[in-house]
Short mmCIF file of C-alpha atoms in Angstrom, two decimals:
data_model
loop_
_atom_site.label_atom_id
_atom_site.label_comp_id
_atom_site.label_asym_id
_atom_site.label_seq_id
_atom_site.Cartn_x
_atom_site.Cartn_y
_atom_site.Cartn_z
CA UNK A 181 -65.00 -79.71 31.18
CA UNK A 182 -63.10 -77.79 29.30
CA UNK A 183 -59.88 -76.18 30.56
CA UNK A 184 -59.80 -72.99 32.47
CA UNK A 185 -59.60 -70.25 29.67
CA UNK A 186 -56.92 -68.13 29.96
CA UNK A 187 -57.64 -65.05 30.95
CA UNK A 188 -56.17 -61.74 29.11
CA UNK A 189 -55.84 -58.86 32.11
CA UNK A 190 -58.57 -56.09 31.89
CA UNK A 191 -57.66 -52.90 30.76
CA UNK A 192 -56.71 -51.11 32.86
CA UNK A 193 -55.96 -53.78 35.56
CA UNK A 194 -52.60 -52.71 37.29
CA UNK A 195 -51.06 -56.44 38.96
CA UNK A 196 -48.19 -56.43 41.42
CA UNK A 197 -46.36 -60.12 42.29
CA UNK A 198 -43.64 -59.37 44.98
CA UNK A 199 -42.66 -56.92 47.26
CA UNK A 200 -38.63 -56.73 48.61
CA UNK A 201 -37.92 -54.13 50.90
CA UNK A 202 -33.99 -53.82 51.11
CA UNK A 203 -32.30 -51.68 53.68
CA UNK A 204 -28.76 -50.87 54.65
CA UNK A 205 -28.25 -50.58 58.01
CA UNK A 206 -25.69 -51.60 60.48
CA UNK A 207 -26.80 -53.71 63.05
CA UNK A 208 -27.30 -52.20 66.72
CA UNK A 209 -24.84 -53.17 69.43
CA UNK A 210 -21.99 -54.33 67.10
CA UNK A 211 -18.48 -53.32 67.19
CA UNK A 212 -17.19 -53.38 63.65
CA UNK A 213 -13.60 -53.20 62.43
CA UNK A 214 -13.18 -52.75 58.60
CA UNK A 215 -9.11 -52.71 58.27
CA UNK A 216 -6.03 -53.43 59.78
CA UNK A 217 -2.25 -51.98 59.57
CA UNK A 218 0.90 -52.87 61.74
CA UNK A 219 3.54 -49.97 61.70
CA UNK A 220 6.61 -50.87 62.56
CA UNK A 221 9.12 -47.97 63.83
CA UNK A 222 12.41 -49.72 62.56
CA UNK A 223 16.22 -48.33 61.92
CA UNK A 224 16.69 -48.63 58.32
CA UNK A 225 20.11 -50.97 58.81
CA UNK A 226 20.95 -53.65 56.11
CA UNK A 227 18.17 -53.76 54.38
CA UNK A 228 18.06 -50.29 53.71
CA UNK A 229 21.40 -50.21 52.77
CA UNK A 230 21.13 -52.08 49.90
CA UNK A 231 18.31 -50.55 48.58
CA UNK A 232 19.66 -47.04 49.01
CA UNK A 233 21.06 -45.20 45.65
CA UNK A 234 24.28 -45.40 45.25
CA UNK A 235 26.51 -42.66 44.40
CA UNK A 236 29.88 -43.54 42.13
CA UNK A 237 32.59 -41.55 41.49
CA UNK A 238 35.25 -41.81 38.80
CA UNK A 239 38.61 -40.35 39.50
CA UNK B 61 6.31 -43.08 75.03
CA UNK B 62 5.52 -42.96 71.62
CA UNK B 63 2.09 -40.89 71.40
CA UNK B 64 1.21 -41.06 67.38
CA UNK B 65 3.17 -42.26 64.39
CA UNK B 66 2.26 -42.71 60.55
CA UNK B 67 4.09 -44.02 57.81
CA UNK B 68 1.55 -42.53 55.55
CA UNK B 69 1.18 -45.75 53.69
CA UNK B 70 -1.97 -46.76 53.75
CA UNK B 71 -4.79 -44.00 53.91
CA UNK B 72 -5.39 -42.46 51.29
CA UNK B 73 -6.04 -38.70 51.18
CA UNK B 74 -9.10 -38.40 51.30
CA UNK B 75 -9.24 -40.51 54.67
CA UNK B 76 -6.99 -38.89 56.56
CA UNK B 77 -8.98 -37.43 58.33
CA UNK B 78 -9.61 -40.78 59.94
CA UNK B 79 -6.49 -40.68 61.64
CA UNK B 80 -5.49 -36.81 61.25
CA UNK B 81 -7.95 -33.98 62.10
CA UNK B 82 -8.01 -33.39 58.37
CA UNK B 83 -8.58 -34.66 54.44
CA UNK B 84 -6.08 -32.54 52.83
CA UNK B 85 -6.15 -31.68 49.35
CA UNK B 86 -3.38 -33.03 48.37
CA UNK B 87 -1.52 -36.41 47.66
CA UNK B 88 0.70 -39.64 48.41
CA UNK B 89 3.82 -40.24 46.70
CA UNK B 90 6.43 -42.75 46.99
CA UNK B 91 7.90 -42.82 49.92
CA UNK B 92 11.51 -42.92 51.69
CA UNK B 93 13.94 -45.63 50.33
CA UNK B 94 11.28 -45.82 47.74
CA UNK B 95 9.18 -47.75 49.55
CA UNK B 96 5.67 -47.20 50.70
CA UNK B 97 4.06 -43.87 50.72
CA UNK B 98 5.28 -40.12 52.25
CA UNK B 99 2.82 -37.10 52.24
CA UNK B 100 3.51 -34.23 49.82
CA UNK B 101 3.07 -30.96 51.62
CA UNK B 102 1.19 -29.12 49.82
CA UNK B 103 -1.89 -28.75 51.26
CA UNK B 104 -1.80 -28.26 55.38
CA UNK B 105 -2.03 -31.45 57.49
CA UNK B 106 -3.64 -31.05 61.26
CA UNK B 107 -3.76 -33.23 64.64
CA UNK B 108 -4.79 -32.67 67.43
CA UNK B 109 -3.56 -34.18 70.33
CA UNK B 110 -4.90 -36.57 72.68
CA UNK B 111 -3.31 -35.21 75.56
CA UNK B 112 -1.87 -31.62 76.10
CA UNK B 113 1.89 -31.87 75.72
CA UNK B 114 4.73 -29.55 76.93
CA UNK B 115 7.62 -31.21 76.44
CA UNK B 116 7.55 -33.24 73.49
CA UNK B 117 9.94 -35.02 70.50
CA UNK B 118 9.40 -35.38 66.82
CA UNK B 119 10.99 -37.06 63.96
CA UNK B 120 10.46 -37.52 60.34
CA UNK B 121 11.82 -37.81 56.79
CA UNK B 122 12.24 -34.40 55.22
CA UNK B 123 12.41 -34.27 51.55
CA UNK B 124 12.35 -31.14 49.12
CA UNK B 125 13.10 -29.66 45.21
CA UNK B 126 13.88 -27.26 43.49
CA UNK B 127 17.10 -24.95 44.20
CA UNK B 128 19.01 -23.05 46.34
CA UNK B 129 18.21 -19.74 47.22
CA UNK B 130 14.78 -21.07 46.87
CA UNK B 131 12.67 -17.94 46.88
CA UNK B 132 9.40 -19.96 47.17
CA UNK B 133 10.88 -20.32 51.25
CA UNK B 134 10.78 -16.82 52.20
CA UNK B 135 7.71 -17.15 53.87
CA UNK B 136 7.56 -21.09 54.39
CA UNK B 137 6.81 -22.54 57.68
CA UNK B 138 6.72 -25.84 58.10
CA UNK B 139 5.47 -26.73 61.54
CA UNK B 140 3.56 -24.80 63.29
CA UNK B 141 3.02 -25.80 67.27
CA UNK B 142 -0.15 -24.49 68.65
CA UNK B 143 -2.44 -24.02 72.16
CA UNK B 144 -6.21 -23.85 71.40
CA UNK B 145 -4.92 -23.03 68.11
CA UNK B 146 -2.67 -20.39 68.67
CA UNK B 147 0.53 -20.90 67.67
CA UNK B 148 3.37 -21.02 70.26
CA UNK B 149 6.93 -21.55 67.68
CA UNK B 150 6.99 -22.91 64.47
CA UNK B 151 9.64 -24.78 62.25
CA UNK B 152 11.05 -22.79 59.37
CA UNK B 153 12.89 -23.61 56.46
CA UNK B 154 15.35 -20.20 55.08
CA UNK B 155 16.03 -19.76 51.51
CA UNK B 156 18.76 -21.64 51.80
CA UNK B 157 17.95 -24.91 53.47
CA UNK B 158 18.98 -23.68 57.03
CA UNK B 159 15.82 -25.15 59.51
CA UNK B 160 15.13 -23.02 62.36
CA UNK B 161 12.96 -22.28 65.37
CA UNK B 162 10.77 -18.82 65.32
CA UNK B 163 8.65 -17.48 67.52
CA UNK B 164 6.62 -15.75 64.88
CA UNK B 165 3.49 -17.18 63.48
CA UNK B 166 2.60 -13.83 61.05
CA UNK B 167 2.73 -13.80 57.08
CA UNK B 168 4.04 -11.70 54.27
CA UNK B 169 7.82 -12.14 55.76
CA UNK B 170 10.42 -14.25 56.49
CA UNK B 171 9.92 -15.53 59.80
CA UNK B 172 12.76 -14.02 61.92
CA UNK B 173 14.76 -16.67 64.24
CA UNK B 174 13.78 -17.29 67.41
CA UNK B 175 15.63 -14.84 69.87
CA UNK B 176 18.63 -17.27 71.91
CA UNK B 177 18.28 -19.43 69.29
CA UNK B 178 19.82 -19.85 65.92
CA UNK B 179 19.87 -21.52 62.50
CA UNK B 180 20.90 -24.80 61.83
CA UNK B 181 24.06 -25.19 60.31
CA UNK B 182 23.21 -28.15 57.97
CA UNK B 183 21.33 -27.39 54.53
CA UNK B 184 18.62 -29.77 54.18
CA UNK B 185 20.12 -31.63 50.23
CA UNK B 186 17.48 -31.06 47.22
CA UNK B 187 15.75 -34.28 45.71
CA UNK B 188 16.98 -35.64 48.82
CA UNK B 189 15.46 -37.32 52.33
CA UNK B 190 16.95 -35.68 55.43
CA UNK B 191 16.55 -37.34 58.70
CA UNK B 192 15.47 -34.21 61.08
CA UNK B 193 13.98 -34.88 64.89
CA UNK B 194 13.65 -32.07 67.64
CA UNK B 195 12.68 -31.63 70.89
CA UNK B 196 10.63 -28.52 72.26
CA UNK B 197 9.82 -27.30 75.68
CA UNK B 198 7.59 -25.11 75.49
CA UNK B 199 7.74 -22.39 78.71
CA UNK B 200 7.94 -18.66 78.64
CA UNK B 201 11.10 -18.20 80.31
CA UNK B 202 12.83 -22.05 80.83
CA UNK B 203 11.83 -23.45 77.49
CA UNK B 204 13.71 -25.14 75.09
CA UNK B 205 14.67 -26.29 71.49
CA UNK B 206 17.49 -28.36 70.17
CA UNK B 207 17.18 -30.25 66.80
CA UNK B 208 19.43 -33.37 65.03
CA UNK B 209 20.10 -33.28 61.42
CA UNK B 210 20.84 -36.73 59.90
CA UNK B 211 22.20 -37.62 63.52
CA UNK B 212 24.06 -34.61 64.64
CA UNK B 213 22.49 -31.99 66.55
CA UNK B 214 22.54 -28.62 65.25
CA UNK B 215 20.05 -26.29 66.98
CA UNK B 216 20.63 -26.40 70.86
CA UNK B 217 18.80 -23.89 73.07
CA UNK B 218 18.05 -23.71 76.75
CA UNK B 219 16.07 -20.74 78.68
CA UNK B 220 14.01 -19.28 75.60
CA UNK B 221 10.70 -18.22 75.00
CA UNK B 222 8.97 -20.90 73.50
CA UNK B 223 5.44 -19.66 74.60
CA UNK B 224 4.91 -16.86 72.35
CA UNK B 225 1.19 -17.38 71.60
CA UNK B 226 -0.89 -17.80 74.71
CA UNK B 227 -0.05 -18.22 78.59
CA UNK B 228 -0.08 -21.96 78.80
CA UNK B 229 2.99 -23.98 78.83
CA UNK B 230 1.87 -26.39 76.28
CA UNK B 231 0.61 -27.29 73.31
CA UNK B 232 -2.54 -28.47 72.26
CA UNK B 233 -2.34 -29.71 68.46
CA UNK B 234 0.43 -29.33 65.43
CA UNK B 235 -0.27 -28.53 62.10
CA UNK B 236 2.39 -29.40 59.02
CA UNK B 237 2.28 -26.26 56.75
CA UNK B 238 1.84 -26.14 53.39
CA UNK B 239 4.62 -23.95 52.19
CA UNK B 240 6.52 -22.73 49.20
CA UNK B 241 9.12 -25.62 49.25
CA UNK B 242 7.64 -28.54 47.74
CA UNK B 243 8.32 -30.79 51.14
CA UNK B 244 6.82 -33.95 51.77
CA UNK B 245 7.30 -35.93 55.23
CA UNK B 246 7.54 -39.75 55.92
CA UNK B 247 8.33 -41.74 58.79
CA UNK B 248 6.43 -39.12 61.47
CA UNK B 249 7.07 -39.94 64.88
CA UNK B 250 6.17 -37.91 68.13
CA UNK B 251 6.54 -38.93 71.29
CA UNK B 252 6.90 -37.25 75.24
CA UNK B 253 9.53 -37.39 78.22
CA UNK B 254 7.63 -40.22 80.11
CA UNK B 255 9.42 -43.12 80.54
CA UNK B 256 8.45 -46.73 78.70
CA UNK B 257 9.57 -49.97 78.08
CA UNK B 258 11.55 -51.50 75.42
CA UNK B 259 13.48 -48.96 72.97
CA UNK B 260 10.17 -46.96 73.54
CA UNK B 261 11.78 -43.30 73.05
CA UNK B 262 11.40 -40.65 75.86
CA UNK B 263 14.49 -38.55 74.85
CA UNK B 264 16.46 -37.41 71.90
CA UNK B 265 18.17 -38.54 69.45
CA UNK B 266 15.75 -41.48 69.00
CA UNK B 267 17.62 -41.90 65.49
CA UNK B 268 16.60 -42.43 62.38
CA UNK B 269 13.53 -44.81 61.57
CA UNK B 270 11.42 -45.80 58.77
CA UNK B 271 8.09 -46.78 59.55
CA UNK B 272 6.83 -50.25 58.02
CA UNK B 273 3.27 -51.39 57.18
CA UNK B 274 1.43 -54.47 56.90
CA UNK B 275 -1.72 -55.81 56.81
CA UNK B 276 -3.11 -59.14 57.54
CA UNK B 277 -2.33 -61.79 55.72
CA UNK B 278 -4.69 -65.07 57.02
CA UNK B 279 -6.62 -65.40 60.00
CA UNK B 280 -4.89 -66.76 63.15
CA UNK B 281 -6.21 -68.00 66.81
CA UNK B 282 -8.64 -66.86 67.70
CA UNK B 283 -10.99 -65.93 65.00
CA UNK B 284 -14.70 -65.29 66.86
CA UNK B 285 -15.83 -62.44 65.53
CA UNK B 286 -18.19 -62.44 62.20
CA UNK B 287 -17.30 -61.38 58.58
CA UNK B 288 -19.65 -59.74 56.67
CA UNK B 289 -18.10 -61.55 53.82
CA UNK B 290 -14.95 -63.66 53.53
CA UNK B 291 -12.82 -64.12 56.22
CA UNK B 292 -11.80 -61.91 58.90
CA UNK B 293 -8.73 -61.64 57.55
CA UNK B 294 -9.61 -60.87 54.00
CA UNK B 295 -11.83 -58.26 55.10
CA UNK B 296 -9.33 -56.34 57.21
CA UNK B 297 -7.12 -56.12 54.47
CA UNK B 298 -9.55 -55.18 51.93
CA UNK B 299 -8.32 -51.87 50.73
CA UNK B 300 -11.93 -50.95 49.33
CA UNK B 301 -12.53 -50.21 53.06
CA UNK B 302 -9.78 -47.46 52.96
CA UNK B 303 -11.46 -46.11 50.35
CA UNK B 304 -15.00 -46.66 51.72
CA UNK B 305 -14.62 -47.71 55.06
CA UNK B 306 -17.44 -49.94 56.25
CA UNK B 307 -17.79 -51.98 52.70
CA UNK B 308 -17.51 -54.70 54.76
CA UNK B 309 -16.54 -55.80 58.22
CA UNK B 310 -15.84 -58.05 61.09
CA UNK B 311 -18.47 -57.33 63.62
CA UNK B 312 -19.30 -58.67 67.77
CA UNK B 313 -21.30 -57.50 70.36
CA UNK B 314 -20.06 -60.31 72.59
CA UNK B 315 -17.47 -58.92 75.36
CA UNK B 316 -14.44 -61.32 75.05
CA UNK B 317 -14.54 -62.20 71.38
CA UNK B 318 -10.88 -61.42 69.79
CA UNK B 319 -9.60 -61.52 66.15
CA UNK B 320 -5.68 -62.61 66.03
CA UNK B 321 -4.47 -62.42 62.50
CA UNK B 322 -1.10 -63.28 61.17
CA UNK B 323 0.49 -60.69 59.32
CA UNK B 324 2.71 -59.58 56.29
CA UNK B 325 6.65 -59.90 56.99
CA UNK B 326 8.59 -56.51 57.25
CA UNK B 327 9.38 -55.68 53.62
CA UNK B 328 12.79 -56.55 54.15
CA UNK B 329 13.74 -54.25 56.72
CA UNK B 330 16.51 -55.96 59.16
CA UNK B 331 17.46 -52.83 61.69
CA UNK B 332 16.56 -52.69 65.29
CA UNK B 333 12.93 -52.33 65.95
CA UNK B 334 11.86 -48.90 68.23
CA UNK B 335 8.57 -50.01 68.56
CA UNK B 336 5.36 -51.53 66.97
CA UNK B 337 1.76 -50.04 66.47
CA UNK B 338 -1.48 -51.80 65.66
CA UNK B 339 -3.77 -49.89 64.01
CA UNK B 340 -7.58 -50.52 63.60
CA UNK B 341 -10.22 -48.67 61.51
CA UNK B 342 -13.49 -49.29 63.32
CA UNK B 343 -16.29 -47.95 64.10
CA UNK B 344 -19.59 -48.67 66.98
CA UNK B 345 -23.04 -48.97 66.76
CA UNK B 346 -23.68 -48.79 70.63
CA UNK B 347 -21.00 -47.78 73.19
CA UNK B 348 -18.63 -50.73 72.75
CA UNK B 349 -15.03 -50.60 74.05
CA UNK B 350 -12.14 -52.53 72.23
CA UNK B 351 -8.46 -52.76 72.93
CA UNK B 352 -5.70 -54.03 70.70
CA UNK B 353 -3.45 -57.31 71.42
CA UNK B 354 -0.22 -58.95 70.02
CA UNK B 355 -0.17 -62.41 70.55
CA UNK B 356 3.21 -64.19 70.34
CA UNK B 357 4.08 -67.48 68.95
CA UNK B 358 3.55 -68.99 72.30
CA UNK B 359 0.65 -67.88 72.50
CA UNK B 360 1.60 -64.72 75.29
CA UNK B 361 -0.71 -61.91 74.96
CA UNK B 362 -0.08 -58.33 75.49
CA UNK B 363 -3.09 -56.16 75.75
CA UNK B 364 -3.29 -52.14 74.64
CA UNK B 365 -5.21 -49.93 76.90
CA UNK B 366 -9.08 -49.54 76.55
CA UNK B 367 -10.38 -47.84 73.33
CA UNK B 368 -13.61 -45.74 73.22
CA UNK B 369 -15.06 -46.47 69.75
CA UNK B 370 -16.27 -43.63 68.12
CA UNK B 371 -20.01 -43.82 66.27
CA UNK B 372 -18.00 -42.97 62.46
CA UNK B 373 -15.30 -45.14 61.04
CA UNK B 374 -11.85 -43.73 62.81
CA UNK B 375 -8.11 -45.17 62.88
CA UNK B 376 -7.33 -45.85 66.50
CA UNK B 377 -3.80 -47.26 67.32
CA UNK B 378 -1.71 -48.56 69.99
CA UNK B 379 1.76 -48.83 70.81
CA UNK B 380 3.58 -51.86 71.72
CA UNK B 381 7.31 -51.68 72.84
CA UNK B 382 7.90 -54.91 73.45
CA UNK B 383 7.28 -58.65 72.35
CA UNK B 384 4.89 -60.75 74.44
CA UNK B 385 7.80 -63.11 75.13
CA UNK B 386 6.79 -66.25 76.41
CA UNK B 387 4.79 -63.71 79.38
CA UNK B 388 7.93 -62.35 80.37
CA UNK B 389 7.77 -59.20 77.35
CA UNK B 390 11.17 -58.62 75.32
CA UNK B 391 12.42 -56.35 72.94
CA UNK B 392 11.22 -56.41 69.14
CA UNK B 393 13.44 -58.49 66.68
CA UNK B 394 12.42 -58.74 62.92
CA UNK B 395 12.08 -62.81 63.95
CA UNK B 396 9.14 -61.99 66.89
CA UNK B 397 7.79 -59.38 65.22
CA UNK B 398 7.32 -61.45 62.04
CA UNK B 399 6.28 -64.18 63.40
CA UNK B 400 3.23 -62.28 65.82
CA UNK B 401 -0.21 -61.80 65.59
CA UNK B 402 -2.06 -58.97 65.99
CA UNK B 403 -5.80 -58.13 66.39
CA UNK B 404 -8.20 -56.52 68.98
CA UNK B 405 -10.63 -57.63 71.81
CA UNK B 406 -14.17 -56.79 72.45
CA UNK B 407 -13.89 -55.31 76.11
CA UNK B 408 -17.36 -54.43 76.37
#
C-alpha cells in the first residue's frame, strides 16, 4: 500500500484549527485590593532637623 | 478625631479622584523637607465630606513664589468652605502674604476681610513652607475663626458670621482654590472637636506634622487572601496599580480572610507620632464589607470600623491613634509603629 498521499487543500477550502476565547473580567463575589499606603501624621523633630536647609551667616 | 489626611505622596494626579472628589489638572512636586510629594495648586482640588461638619480644624504645609506685593493675589482664594456647594468663608491670601478669613465668595476683587475679624500679622516667606492650621465654627451669629502661623496664633475671632452662604451651620465639602499665587499644600490634615484616643487631635494647635508614607514591604501573618500574581505583598505595592488600578490584585470572597503585611520604616522621621492611617485602594464585585487592622508585634489586633466597598477602584482609609499594645492600646512610637503590620479583613 502505498502511503497516504498528501493532500494539497482545495481552492478555495477555508480551514480553521483552534478556537481561544479570552475575556477580562473580574470574578463575581470578590473583594479586591490593588495597593496599600500607611500615612503616618508625625512632628518633624530630629530627623527633620537635620535634613532642613541651613541658613549661615557671616559677620 | 482625625477625619481625612493626605500626604499627597502616592496618587498620582490623575487618580485623585480616588481619594478626592476630583482629577485635577495639575501636578506633584517634591514635597516638604524635600521629601515625598506636595500638590501644586494650580488647578482646584475638591472633597467632599463624609459627614457634615460645623466645627472643624485644618492643617497643612503652605508653600508659595514669586514676590511681594504679588499682584497675581488680588483675587486669590485659597480655601473655600462650602454647604451643598455654597460657600460659607473662604481662606485668602493679600498681596502681601497676610492670610485671612472673608466672608465673600465673589470674583473680580480682592476679597474684603471678614467683618470682626482681621488679617494675620505673619507674611507667609516666598520659596518657603509655612506651617498654617485653623479652626472654624461655622454659625451665623456665635461662629468662629482663629488661625496659627508656624505655631503662634494670629487670627483669633469669636461671635462672627461665619455662615454667609446658606442657613445651615455647617459645611458640607472644601475645595483648595487654584489661585494666582503659585501655592502648593503638603501634610493636609482635618479633623473635628470629638474627642479620641492617643494624640488623636480634637483641638488646636495640633502642631506641626509631616505626613509619612509607606507601602508594604513582604507579606506578614496572616496572608489568606489570593494574588493575582506574585505575592500579596508585591502586588499591593505595585505602583502600576496607582496608575491603573486593578492591574492586579489580592482578591477573597471568604468572610474572615485578612492580609497583614509588614511595612517600610518611617523615612527617618524620629518626632512624636499624632496618629497613623491605613489606606487601601480596593474595589467589590458584590456587596463585600472590609475593615482595616494593625497588628502589633505580639500579635494584638486593632480593628478600623466597617468599610462599604464601592463597585470602582476607591482609596478608603482609617485612622489609628494608638498601638495595639500587647491588647492594652498605647501611644505611637517610631519603634511600634515600625515594627507593625498593617492590612484589612474581609467582614463580609
Amino acid at each position: 500500500m502505498p502511503d497516504d498521499p498528501i493532500v494539497a487543500p482545495l481552492a478555495g477550502t477555508s480551514r480553521v484549527t483552534y478556537v481561544a476565547i479570552e475575556t477580562s473580567i473580574v470574578p463575581t463575589g470578590q473583594s479586591l485590593v490593588t495597593y496599600v499606603a500607611i500615612e503616618t501624621s508625625i512632628t518633624p523633630t530630629a530627623a527633620a532637623a537635620q535634613i532642613q536647609p541651613q541658613v549661615c551667616c557671616i559677620t | 478625631m482625625m477625619i481625612f489626611m493626605d500626604g499627597f505622596d502616592y496618587l498620582p494626579v490623575t487618580k485623585f479622584a480616588e481619594k478626592w472628589d476630583n482629577n485635577p489638572g495639575a501636578s506633584v512636586v517634591t514635597g516638604v523637607y524635600s521629601k515625598g510629594k506636595a500638590y501644586a495648586l494650580t488647578a482646584n482640588l475638591n472633597k467632599t465630606l463624609a459627614a457634615n461638619q460645623t466645627t472643624f480644624f485644618m492643617s497643612f504645609h503652605l508653600h508659595l513664589g514669586g514676590s511681594y506685593p504679588n499682584t497675581s493675589l488680588f483675587n486669590s482664594y485659597l480655601l473655600f468652605f462650602t454647604d451643598g456647594g455654597t460657600a460659607q468663608l473662604t481662606l485668602c491670601m493679600d498681596t502681601s502674604g497676610h492670610l485671612y478669613f472673608s466672608d465673600k465668595s465673589g470674583s473680580g476683587q480682592q476679597p474684603s476681610v471678614m467683618p470682626g475679624t482681621s488679617a494675620s500679622s505673619y507674611v507667609c516667606p516666598l520659596n518657603s513652607w509655612t506651617w498654617v492650621e485653623f479652626k472654624i465654627v461655622i454659625n451665623n451669629t456665635t461662629g468662629a475663626v482663629s488661625l496659627y502661623t508656624n505655631a503662634t496664633q494670629t487670627i483669633n475671632a469669636t461671635n462672627v458670621n461665619t455662615r454667609n452662604g446658606t442657613t445651615n451651620n455647617q459645611i458640607t465639602a472644601f475645595n483648595f482654590v487654584a489661585g494666582g499665587g503659585g501655592f502648593q499644600i503638603d501634610s493636609f490634615h482635618m479633623w473635628n472637636a470629638t474627642s479620641s484616643t492617643g494624640n488623636d487631635p480634637s483641638s488646636l494647635p495640633y502642631g506641626e506634622h509631616v505626613i509619612d508614607t509607606e507601602t508594604a514591604t513582604s507579606n506578614g501573618s496572616p496572608i489568606q487572601w489570593t494574588p493575582s500574581t506574585g505575592t500579596n505583598a508585591s502586588v499591593v505595592s505595585n505602583a502600576t496599580n496607582l496608575t491603573t488600578p486593578g492591574t492586579s490584585s489580592n482578591s477573597s470572597a471568604t468572610p474572615g480572610q485578612s492580609d497583614s503585611f509588614n511595612c517600610a520604616a518611617l523615612s527617618g522621621w524620629a518626632g512624636t507620632i499624632g496618629i497613623v492611617a491605613v489606606n487601601t485602594i480596593d474595589q467589590t464585585t458584590a456587596t463585600n464589607v472590609l475593615k482595616h487592622q494593625v497588628t502589633d508585634a505580639g500579635s494584638s489586633v486593632l480593628s478600623g470600623p466597617n468599610i462599604t466597598q464601592n463597585s470602582s477602584y476607591l482609596n478608603h482609609q482609617t485612622f489609628f491613634p494608638q498601638n495595639p499594645g500587647g491588647g492594652t492600646p498605647t501611644n505611637w512610637t517610631p519603634t511600634n509603629r515600625n515594627n507593625s503590620q498593617f492590612g484589612y479583613n474581609l467582614v463580609s
